[in-house]
Amino acid sequence: MFPYRIETDRLELERLCRENVDLFTYYELCAADDDIEEVTRHLYWNSPRTVMDARELLNNEQRSWEEGTKASYLVRPFEADEDEYGGIAGCAKLFVDWDRDVGELGVWLRKRFWGRGYAAERADALLELVFDRLDLSMVEAKVADDNERSRRTTEKHVDRYGGRRDGLFRRSAATGYYCTRVVDEHRYTISRAEYEAAIR
């Protein structure tokens, strides 16, 4: 159902699975990277505390992929230097709610890859997947109110495709390193009709 690999002009999105990333590398990437607390401040998942936690996260990714409810991809810029994480910049996610006919986009990038337009480029590729391959009616993105950097990026991207900000939902999510903060979040959506009008 989901493509194993997606390529854009500057990025390779490759399925997040054990065949594509070593368990220990994945653990280090998600738990021990120098800036991980800042990176995960606005995220909606718990960073693994142990290698076994990382193993369970990868197992959950496998199950979700097979069930068709979530596609998770390693984000690898073509021009990235091979480092201790194999040039992985972060992870891109697509959650699919088949009952609502909606795909939800998510991403996190290591701090050294911020500000390069990778989040928008990844979103372009996943929008195409949502509307052209999965035939869903709408895509959504949720951003914590105090995450100004992601809000600006998301608003610019949503505007480009004729989408909109649906509102601010109070106390709607727990975020941060080990999900210790309850936050308000903005919801942005792009409908199929808006997307198709924008790409004509």
mmCIF file of C-alpha atoms in Angstrom:
data_model
loop_
_atom_site.group_PDB
_atom_site.id
_atom_site.type_symbol
_atom_site.label_atom_id
_atom_site.label_comp_id
_atom_site.label_asym_id
_atom_site.label_seq_id
_atom_site.Cartn_x
_atom_site.Cartn_y
_atom_site.Cartn_z
ATOM 1 C CA MET A 1 0.000 0.000 0.000
ATOM 2 C CA PHE A 2 2.692 2.498 1.041
ATOM 3 C CA PRO A 3 5.748 2.960 -1.181
ATOM 4 C CA TYR A 4 8.937 1.574 0.329
ATOM 5 C CA ARG A 5 10.973 4.544 -0.923
ATOM 6 C CA ILE A 6 10.098 8.053 -2.105
ATOM 7 C CA GLU A 7 12.587 10.384 -3.771
ATOM 8 C CA THR A 8 12.361 14.153 -4.110
ATOM 9 C CA ASP A 9 14.875 16.591 -5.577
ATOM 10 C CA ARG A 10 16.973 16.602 -2.403
ATOM 11 C CA LEU A 11 15.646 13.819 -0.193
ATOM 12 C CA GLU A 12 15.254 10.095 0.013
ATOM 13 C CA LEU A 13 12.388 8.935 2.222
ATOM 14 C CA GLU A 14 13.034 5.297 3.040
ATOM 15 C CA ARG A 15 10.783 3.024 5.067
ATOM 16 C CA LEU A 16 11.621 3.073 8.774
ATOM 17 C CA CYS A 17 12.382 -0.575 9.543
ATOM 18 C CA ARG A 18 15.240 -2.725 10.801
ATOM 19 C CA GLU A 19 16.416 -3.468 7.274
ATOM 20 C CA ASN A 20 17.118 0.254 6.789
ATOM 21 C CA VAL A 21 18.408 1.304 10.200
ATOM 22 C CA ASP A 22 20.349 -0.605 12.828
ATOM 23 C CA LEU A 23 18.550 -0.869 16.196
ATOM 24 C CA PHE A 24 21.400 0.768 18.110
ATOM 25 C CA THR A 25 21.694 3.583 15.576
ATOM 26 C CA TYR A 26 17.949 4.192 15.846
ATOM 27 C CA TYR A 27 18.168 4.270 19.640
ATOM 28 C CA GLU A 28 21.052 6.752 19.571
ATOM 29 C CA LEU A 29 19.249 8.884 16.987
ATOM 30 C CA CYS A 30 16.031 9.073 19.036
ATOM 31 C CA ALA A 31 17.439 9.177 22.551
ATOM 32 C CA ALA A 32 21.033 10.312 22.691
ATOM 33 C CA ASP A 33 21.581 12.860 19.906
ATOM 34 C CA ASP A 34 23.051 16.058 21.385
ATOM 35 C CA ASP A 35 19.943 18.160 20.729
ATOM 36 C CA ILE A 36 17.265 15.505 21.264
ATOM 37 C CA GLU A 37 15.507 17.326 24.117
ATOM 38 C CA GLU A 38 15.119 20.463 21.992
ATOM 39 C CA VAL A 39 14.097 18.409 18.952
ATOM 40 C CA THR A 40 11.443 16.453 20.872
ATOM 41 C CA ARG A 41 10.099 19.403 22.863
ATOM 42 C CA HIS A 42 7.049 19.687 20.585
ATOM 43 C CA LEU A 43 6.648 16.046 19.557
ATOM 44 C CA TYR A 44 3.851 13.675 20.504
ATOM 45 C CA TRP A 45 5.873 10.554 21.276
ATOM 46 C CA ASN A 46 8.153 9.325 24.003
ATOM 47 C CA SER A 47 11.813 9.092 23.171
ATOM 48 C CA PRO A 48 13.111 5.595 24.009
ATOM 49 C CA ARG A 49 14.803 5.299 27.392
ATOM 50 C CA THR A 50 16.493 2.005 26.527
ATOM 51 C CA VAL A 51 17.484 -0.044 23.500
ATOM 52 C CA MET A 52 14.549 -2.335 24.298
ATOM 53 C CA ASP A 53 12.216 0.693 24.099
ATOM 54 C CA ALA A 54 13.685 1.497 20.680
ATOM 55 C CA ARG A 55 13.121 -2.111 19.623
ATOM 56 C CA GLU A 56 9.469 -1.866 20.661
ATOM 57 C CA LEU A 57 9.105 1.408 18.738
ATOM 58 C CA LEU A 58 10.453 -0.277 15.605
ATOM 59 C CA ASN A 59 8.120 -3.243 16.166
ATOM 60 C CA ASN A 60 5.180 -0.818 16.449
ATOM 61 C CA GLU A 61 6.256 0.872 13.213
ATOM 62 C CA GLN A 62 6.275 -2.537 11.511
ATOM 63 C CA ARG A 63 2.757 -3.361 12.762
ATOM 64 C CA SER A 64 1.345 0.029 11.767
ATOM 65 C CA TRP A 65 2.873 -0.277 8.285
ATOM 66 C CA GLU A 66 1.404 -3.740 7.793
ATOM 67 C CA GLU A 67 -2.023 -2.621 9.093
ATOM 68 C CA GLY A 68 -1.980 0.374 6.748
ATOM 69 C CA THR A 69 -2.472 2.923 9.538
ATOM 70 C CA LYS A 70 0.929 4.624 9.500
ATOM 71 C CA ALA A 71 3.841 4.998 7.117
ATOM 72 C CA SER A 72 7.101 6.103 8.714
ATOM 73 C CA TYR A 73 10.143 7.069 6.693
ATOM 74 C CA LEU A 74 13.765 7.843 7.444
ATOM 75 C CA VAL A 75 14.617 11.227 5.924
ATOM 76 C CA ARG A 76 18.002 11.182 4.199
ATOM 77 C CA PRO A 77 19.222 14.250 2.301
ATOM 78 C CA PHE A 78 21.245 13.234 -0.749
ATOM 79 C CA GLU A 79 23.927 15.778 0.156
ATOM 80 C CA ALA A 80 24.238 14.816 3.838
ATOM 81 C CA ASP A 81 27.585 13.602 5.060
ATOM 82 C CA GLU A 82 27.631 10.081 6.418
ATOM 83 C CA ASP A 83 27.777 10.564 10.170
ATOM 84 C CA GLU A 84 27.204 8.258 13.119
ATOM 85 C CA TYR A 85 23.532 8.078 12.070
ATOM 86 C CA GLY A 86 24.162 7.155 8.439
ATOM 87 C CA GLY A 87 23.178 10.587 7.148
ATOM 88 C CA ILE A 88 19.670 10.328 8.622
ATOM 89 C CA ALA A 89 18.181 13.792 9.132
ATOM 90 C CA GLY A 90 15.051 12.597 10.951
ATOM 91 C CA CYS A 91 11.744 10.841 10.381
ATOM 92 C CA ALA A 92 8.620 11.638 8.364
ATOM 93 C CA LYS A 93 5.277 10.102 9.235
ATOM 94 C CA LEU A 94 1.897 9.701 7.627
ATOM 95 C CA PHE A 95 -0.937 8.550 9.889
ATOM 96 C CA VAL A 96 -4.006 7.280 8.041
ATOM 97 C CA ASP A 97 -7.497 7.426 9.518
ATOM 98 C CA TRP A 98 -9.495 5.393 7.019
ATOM 99 C CA ASP A 99 -12.810 6.011 8.826
ATOM 100 C CA ARG A 100 -12.402 9.782 8.505
ATOM 101 C CA ASP A 101 -10.689 9.534 5.072
ATOM 102 C CA VAL A 102 -7.837 11.721 6.370
ATOM 103 C CA GLY A 103 -4.057 11.515 6.369
ATOM 104 C CA GLU A 104 -2.090 13.328 9.069
ATOM 105 C CA LEU A 105 1.475 14.468 8.398
ATOM 106 C CA GLY A 106 4.250 14.548 10.970
ATOM 107 C CA VAL A 107 7.991 15.092 10.892
ATOM 108 C CA TRP A 108 10.975 15.585 13.140
ATOM 109 C CA LEU A 109 14.443 16.596 12.039
ATOM 110 C CA ARG A 110 17.748 16.725 13.867
ATOM 111 C CA LYS A 111 18.625 20.305 14.712
ATOM 112 C CA ARG A 112 21.537 20.534 12.264
ATOM 113 C CA PHE A 113 19.012 19.962 9.428
ATOM 114 C CA TRP A 114 16.582 22.707 10.467
ATOM 115 C CA GLY A 115 16.009 25.688 8.170
ATOM 116 C CA ARG A 116 16.822 23.931 4.882
ATOM 117 C CA GLY A 117 13.286 23.432 3.563
ATOM 118 C CA TYR A 118 13.353 19.666 4.092
ATOM 119 C CA ALA A 119 10.067 19.618 6.040
ATOM 120 C CA ALA A 120 8.219 21.305 3.167
ATOM 121 C CA GLU A 121 9.833 19.079 0.543
ATOM 122 C CA ARG A 122 8.850 15.989 2.512
ATOM 123 C CA ALA A 123 5.292 17.347 2.881
ATOM 124 C CA ASP A 124 5.012 17.839 -0.900
ATOM 125 C CA ALA A 125 5.904 14.181 -1.441
ATOM 126 C CA LEU A 126 3.480 12.943 1.208
ATOM 127 C CA LEU A 127 0.640 15.120 -0.117
ATOM 128 C CA GLU A 128 1.047 13.412 -3.464
ATOM 129 C CA LEU A 129 0.948 10.044 -1.699
ATOM 130 C CA VAL A 130 -2.198 10.994 0.263
ATOM 131 C CA PHE A 131 -4.199 12.258 -2.696
ATOM 132 C CA ASP A 132 -2.849 10.377 -5.716
ATOM 133 C CA ARG A 133 -2.040 6.938 -4.343
ATOM 134 C CA LEU A 134 -4.169 6.527 -1.209
ATOM 135 C CA ASP A 135 -7.104 8.511 -2.614
ATOM 136 C CA LEU A 136 -7.892 10.218 0.706
ATOM 137 C CA SER A 137 -10.119 13.300 0.941
ATOM 138 C CA MET A 138 -8.060 15.476 3.257
ATOM 139 C CA VAL A 139 -4.683 15.910 4.875
ATOM 140 C CA GLU A 140 -4.134 17.504 8.269
ATOM 141 C CA ALA A 141 -1.223 18.674 10.372
ATOM 142 C CA LYS A 142 -1.260 19.556 14.055
ATOM 143 C CA VAL A 143 1.282 21.952 15.537
ATOM 144 C CA ALA A 144 1.783 22.939 19.176
ATOM 145 C CA ASP A 145 0.880 26.590 19.774
ATOM 146 C CA ASP A 146 4.320 27.448 21.156
ATOM 147 C CA ASN A 147 6.172 25.794 18.252
ATOM 148 C CA GLU A 148 6.536 28.990 16.222
ATOM 149 C CA ARG A 149 9.090 27.610 13.768
ATOM 150 C CA SER A 150 6.835 24.707 12.725
ATOM 151 C CA ARG A 151 3.749 26.921 12.681
ATOM 152 C CA ARG A 152 5.395 29.313 10.208
ATOM 153 C CA THR A 153 6.551 26.443 7.996
ATOM 154 C CA THR A 154 3.164 24.720 8.107
ATOM 155 C CA GLU A 155 1.190 27.919 7.447
ATOM 156 C CA LYS A 156 3.334 28.756 4.429
ATOM 157 C CA HIS A 157 2.941 25.253 3.046
ATOM 158 C CA VAL A 158 -0.811 25.067 3.689
ATOM 159 C CA ASP A 159 -1.315 28.482 2.047
ATOM 160 C CA ARG A 160 0.578 27.271 -1.027
ATOM 161 C CA TYR A 161 -1.996 24.521 -1.518
ATOM 162 C CA GLY A 162 -5.061 26.629 -0.700
ATOM 163 C CA GLY A 163 -5.631 24.962 2.664
ATOM 164 C CA ARG A 164 -6.496 26.608 5.942
ATOM 165 C CA ARG A 165 -5.994 26.784 9.666
ATOM 166 C CA ASP A 166 -9.065 25.222 11.273
ATOM 167 C CA GLY A 167 -8.474 26.563 14.759
ATOM 168 C CA LEU A 168 -6.626 26.382 18.032
ATOM 169 C CA PHE A 169 -7.616 23.426 20.198
ATOM 170 C CA ARG A 170 -6.916 23.980 23.873
ATOM 171 C CA ARG A 171 -5.055 21.432 25.990
ATOM 172 C CA SER A 172 -5.344 18.905 23.200
ATOM 173 C CA ALA A 173 -1.986 17.112 23.279
ATOM 174 C CA ALA A 174 0.904 16.038 25.483
ATOM 175 C CA THR A 175 4.323 16.851 24.047
ATOM 176 C CA GLY A 176 7.941 17.124 25.025
ATOM 177 C CA TYR A 177 10.683 14.797 26.115
ATOM 178 C CA TYR A 178 8.687 11.913 27.656
ATOM 179 C CA CYS A 179 5.420 13.780 26.897
ATOM 180 C CA THR A 180 5.448 15.882 30.053
ATOM 181 C CA ARG A 181 3.800 19.065 28.689
ATOM 182 C CA VAL A 182 0.128 19.546 27.858
ATOM 183 C CA VAL A 183 -0.258 22.075 25.043
ATOM 184 C CA ASP A 184 -2.744 23.859 22.850
ATOM 185 C CA GLU A 185 -2.397 22.950 19.192
ATOM 186 C CA HIS A 186 -3.322 24.414 15.816
ATOM 187 C CA ARG A 187 -4.962 22.187 13.210
ATOM 188 C CA TYR A 188 -4.292 22.827 9.522
ATOM 189 C CA THR A 189 -6.018 21.040 6.639
ATOM 190 C CA ILE A 190 -5.817 20.752 2.860
ATOM 191 C CA SER A 191 -8.707 19.133 1.015
ATOM 192 C CA ARG A 192 -8.376 17.138 -2.183
ATOM 193 C CA ALA A 193 -10.169 19.917 -4.124
ATOM 194 C CA GLU A 194 -7.800 22.574 -2.737
ATOM 195 C CA TYR A 195 -4.761 20.448 -3.562
ATOM 196 C CA GLU A 196 -5.919 19.709 -7.103
ATOM 197 C CA ALA A 197 -6.698 23.385 -7.778
ATOM 198 C CA ALA A 198 -3.251 24.406 -6.515
ATOM 199 C CA ILE A 199 -1.274 21.960 -8.677
ATOM 200 C CA ARG A 200 -3.080 22.762 -11.960
#
